[in-house]
């Protein structure tokens, strides 16, 4: 299934690039991005629900609902809407890859 990015970057196009990894693929965000902004600028979903498999993209976007938690490659989780993107962050947002990471 092809998924176009959910967000289209229109402002701050000249901010410094910030490299990150999404499900094993090298991607680039911009300085000042939240994790949510960076992921949705390159993907049609933020993550898949662990319970239903449905695509999620966050809900409140103000740090209140916890719908935007994403897993990092080390197994820790961050709230994507209120976490600043840092160079080198690696995210796992596909259900299959999440299950493998948890059982390693
Ligand atoms: S979208 Fe609600 S806490 Fe991040």
PDB file of C-alpha atoms in Angstrom, residues 2-91:
ATOM      1  CA  UNK A   2       1.432   3.341  -1.025  1.00  0.00           C
ATOM      2  CA  UNK A   3       1.093   6.018   1.618  1.00  0.00           C
ATOM      3  CA  UNK A   4       1.729   9.631   0.802  1.00  0.00           C
ATOM      4  CA  UNK A   5       3.025  11.827   3.614  1.00  0.00           C
ATOM      5  CA  UNK A   6       0.199  13.147   5.750  1.00  0.00           C
ATOM      6  CA  UNK A   7       1.847  16.548   6.185  1.00  0.00           C
ATOM      7  CA  UNK A   8       3.282  18.742   3.485  1.00  0.00           C
ATOM      8  CA  UNK A   9       6.040  21.067   4.606  1.00  0.00           C
ATOM      9  CA  UNK A  10       5.246  24.642   3.589  1.00  0.00           C
ATOM     10  CA  UNK A  11       7.280  26.721   6.035  1.00  0.00           C
ATOM     11  CA  UNK A  12      10.787  26.639   7.444  1.00  0.00           C
ATOM     12  CA  UNK A  13      12.038  24.908   4.307  1.00  0.00           C
ATOM     13  CA  UNK A  14      15.515  26.361   4.821  1.00  0.00           C
ATOM     14  CA  UNK A  15      15.970  25.078   8.393  1.00  0.00           C
ATOM     15  CA  UNK A  16      18.937  22.756   8.940  1.00  0.00           C
ATOM     16  CA  UNK A  17      18.273  19.110   8.033  1.00  0.00           C
ATOM     17  CA  UNK A  18      18.028  16.596  10.891  1.00  0.00           C
ATOM     18  CA  UNK A  19      18.670  12.967   9.897  1.00  0.00           C
ATOM     19  CA  UNK A  20      16.587  10.209  11.478  1.00  0.00           C
ATOM     20  CA  UNK A  21      15.638   6.611  10.705  1.00  0.00           C
ATOM     21  CA  UNK A  22      12.074   5.381  10.219  1.00  0.00           C
ATOM     22  CA  UNK A  23      11.603   1.624  10.097  1.00  0.00           C
ATOM     23  CA  UNK A  24      15.151   1.180   8.830  1.00  0.00           C
ATOM     24  CA  UNK A  25      14.957   3.877   6.167  1.00  0.00           C
ATOM     25  CA  UNK A  26      17.070   7.027   6.385  1.00  0.00           C
ATOM     26  CA  UNK A  27      14.870  10.141   6.409  1.00  0.00           C
ATOM     27  CA  UNK A  28      15.396  13.846   6.998  1.00  0.00           C
ATOM     28  CA  UNK A  29      13.456  16.242   9.187  1.00  0.00           C
ATOM     29  CA  UNK A  30      14.174  19.886   9.905  1.00  0.00           C
ATOM     30  CA  UNK A  31      15.581  21.667  12.934  1.00  0.00           C
ATOM     31  CA  UNK A  32      12.667  22.597  15.171  1.00  0.00           C
ATOM     32  CA  UNK A  33      10.492  19.644  14.129  1.00  0.00           C
ATOM     33  CA  UNK A  34       8.697  17.557  16.688  1.00  0.00           C
ATOM     34  CA  UNK A  35       8.989  13.815  16.178  1.00  0.00           C
ATOM     35  CA  UNK A  36       5.361  13.829  14.994  1.00  0.00           C
ATOM     36  CA  UNK A  37       6.006  16.513  12.384  1.00  0.00           C
ATOM     37  CA  UNK A  38       9.124  14.789  11.103  1.00  0.00           C
ATOM     38  CA  UNK A  39       7.460  11.376  10.748  1.00  0.00           C
ATOM     39  CA  UNK A  40       4.219  12.657   9.202  1.00  0.00           C
ATOM     40  CA  UNK A  41       6.222  14.727   6.724  1.00  0.00           C
ATOM     41  CA  UNK A  42       7.598  11.505   5.237  1.00  0.00           C
ATOM     42  CA  UNK A  43       4.852   8.983   6.071  1.00  0.00           C
ATOM     43  CA  UNK A  44       1.107   8.570   5.838  1.00  0.00           C
ATOM     44  CA  UNK A  45       0.883   7.412   9.442  1.00  0.00           C
ATOM     45  CA  UNK A  46       2.607   8.066  12.726  1.00  0.00           C
ATOM     46  CA  UNK A  47       2.302   4.464  13.897  1.00  0.00           C
ATOM     47  CA  UNK A  48      -0.001   1.458  13.907  1.00  0.00           C
ATOM     48  CA  UNK A  49      -2.192   0.759  16.937  1.00  0.00           C
ATOM     49  CA  UNK A  50      -0.898  -2.186  18.963  1.00  0.00           C
ATOM     50  CA  UNK A  51      -4.510  -3.215  19.581  1.00  0.00           C
ATOM     51  CA  UNK A  52      -6.259  -2.815  16.232  1.00  0.00           C
ATOM     52  CA  UNK A  53      -3.481  -2.343  13.686  1.00  0.00           C
ATOM     53  CA  UNK A  54      -5.148   0.863  12.532  1.00  0.00           C
ATOM     54  CA  UNK A  55      -3.041   3.749  11.388  1.00  0.00           C
ATOM     55  CA  UNK A  56      -2.693   6.527  13.937  1.00  0.00           C
ATOM     56  CA  UNK A  57      -1.523  10.126  13.474  1.00  0.00           C
ATOM     57  CA  UNK A  58      -1.870  11.513  16.989  1.00  0.00           C
ATOM     58  CA  UNK A  59      -5.045  13.100  18.299  1.00  0.00           C
ATOM     59  CA  UNK A  60      -4.731  16.110  20.597  1.00  0.00           C
ATOM     60  CA  UNK A  61      -1.279  17.296  19.391  1.00  0.00           C
ATOM     61  CA  UNK A  62      -0.742  19.057  22.741  1.00  0.00           C
ATOM     62  CA  UNK A  63       0.666  16.249  24.889  1.00  0.00           C
ATOM     63  CA  UNK A  64      -2.558  15.252  26.615  1.00  0.00           C
ATOM     64  CA  UNK A  65      -3.970  12.091  24.994  1.00  0.00           C
ATOM     65  CA  UNK A  66      -0.970   9.731  24.610  1.00  0.00           C
ATOM     66  CA  UNK A  67      -2.131   8.639  21.151  1.00  0.00           C
ATOM     67  CA  UNK A  68       1.199   9.587  19.617  1.00  0.00           C
ATOM     68  CA  UNK A  69       3.653   7.396  21.522  1.00  0.00           C
ATOM     69  CA  UNK A  70       6.198   5.936  19.112  1.00  0.00           C
ATOM     70  CA  UNK A  71       8.868   3.340  19.810  1.00  0.00           C
ATOM     71  CA  UNK A  72      12.535   4.020  19.352  1.00  0.00           C
ATOM     72  CA  UNK A  73      14.872   1.292  18.145  1.00  0.00           C
ATOM     73  CA  UNK A  74      16.154   0.815  21.721  1.00  0.00           C
ATOM     74  CA  UNK A  75      12.626  -0.097  22.895  1.00  0.00           C
ATOM     75  CA  UNK A  76      11.942   3.161  24.710  1.00  0.00           C
ATOM     76  CA  UNK A  77       8.957   5.311  23.753  1.00  0.00           C
ATOM     77  CA  UNK A  78       8.491   9.022  23.247  1.00  0.00           C
ATOM     78  CA  UNK A  79       5.425  11.209  22.954  1.00  0.00           C
ATOM     79  CA  UNK A  80       5.842  12.326  19.352  1.00  0.00           C
ATOM     80  CA  UNK A  81       3.822  15.546  19.527  1.00  0.00           C
ATOM     81  CA  UNK A  82       5.881  17.021  22.345  1.00  0.00           C
ATOM     82  CA  UNK A  83       9.345  15.569  21.715  1.00  0.00           C
ATOM     83  CA  UNK A  84      11.883  17.489  19.664  1.00  0.00           C
ATOM     84  CA  UNK A  85      13.491  15.538  16.835  1.00  0.00           C
ATOM     85  CA  UNK A  86      17.170  14.885  17.542  1.00  0.00           C
ATOM     86  CA  UNK A  87      19.750  13.816  14.950  1.00  0.00           C
ATOM     87  CA  UNK A  88      20.120  10.037  14.753  1.00  0.00           C
ATOM     88  CA  UNK A  89      16.829   9.091  16.380  1.00  0.00           C
ATOM     89  CA  UNK A  90      15.575   5.743  15.038  1.00  0.00           C
ATOM     90  CA  UNK A  91      11.857   4.914  15.163  1.00  0.00           C
TER      91      UNK A  91
END
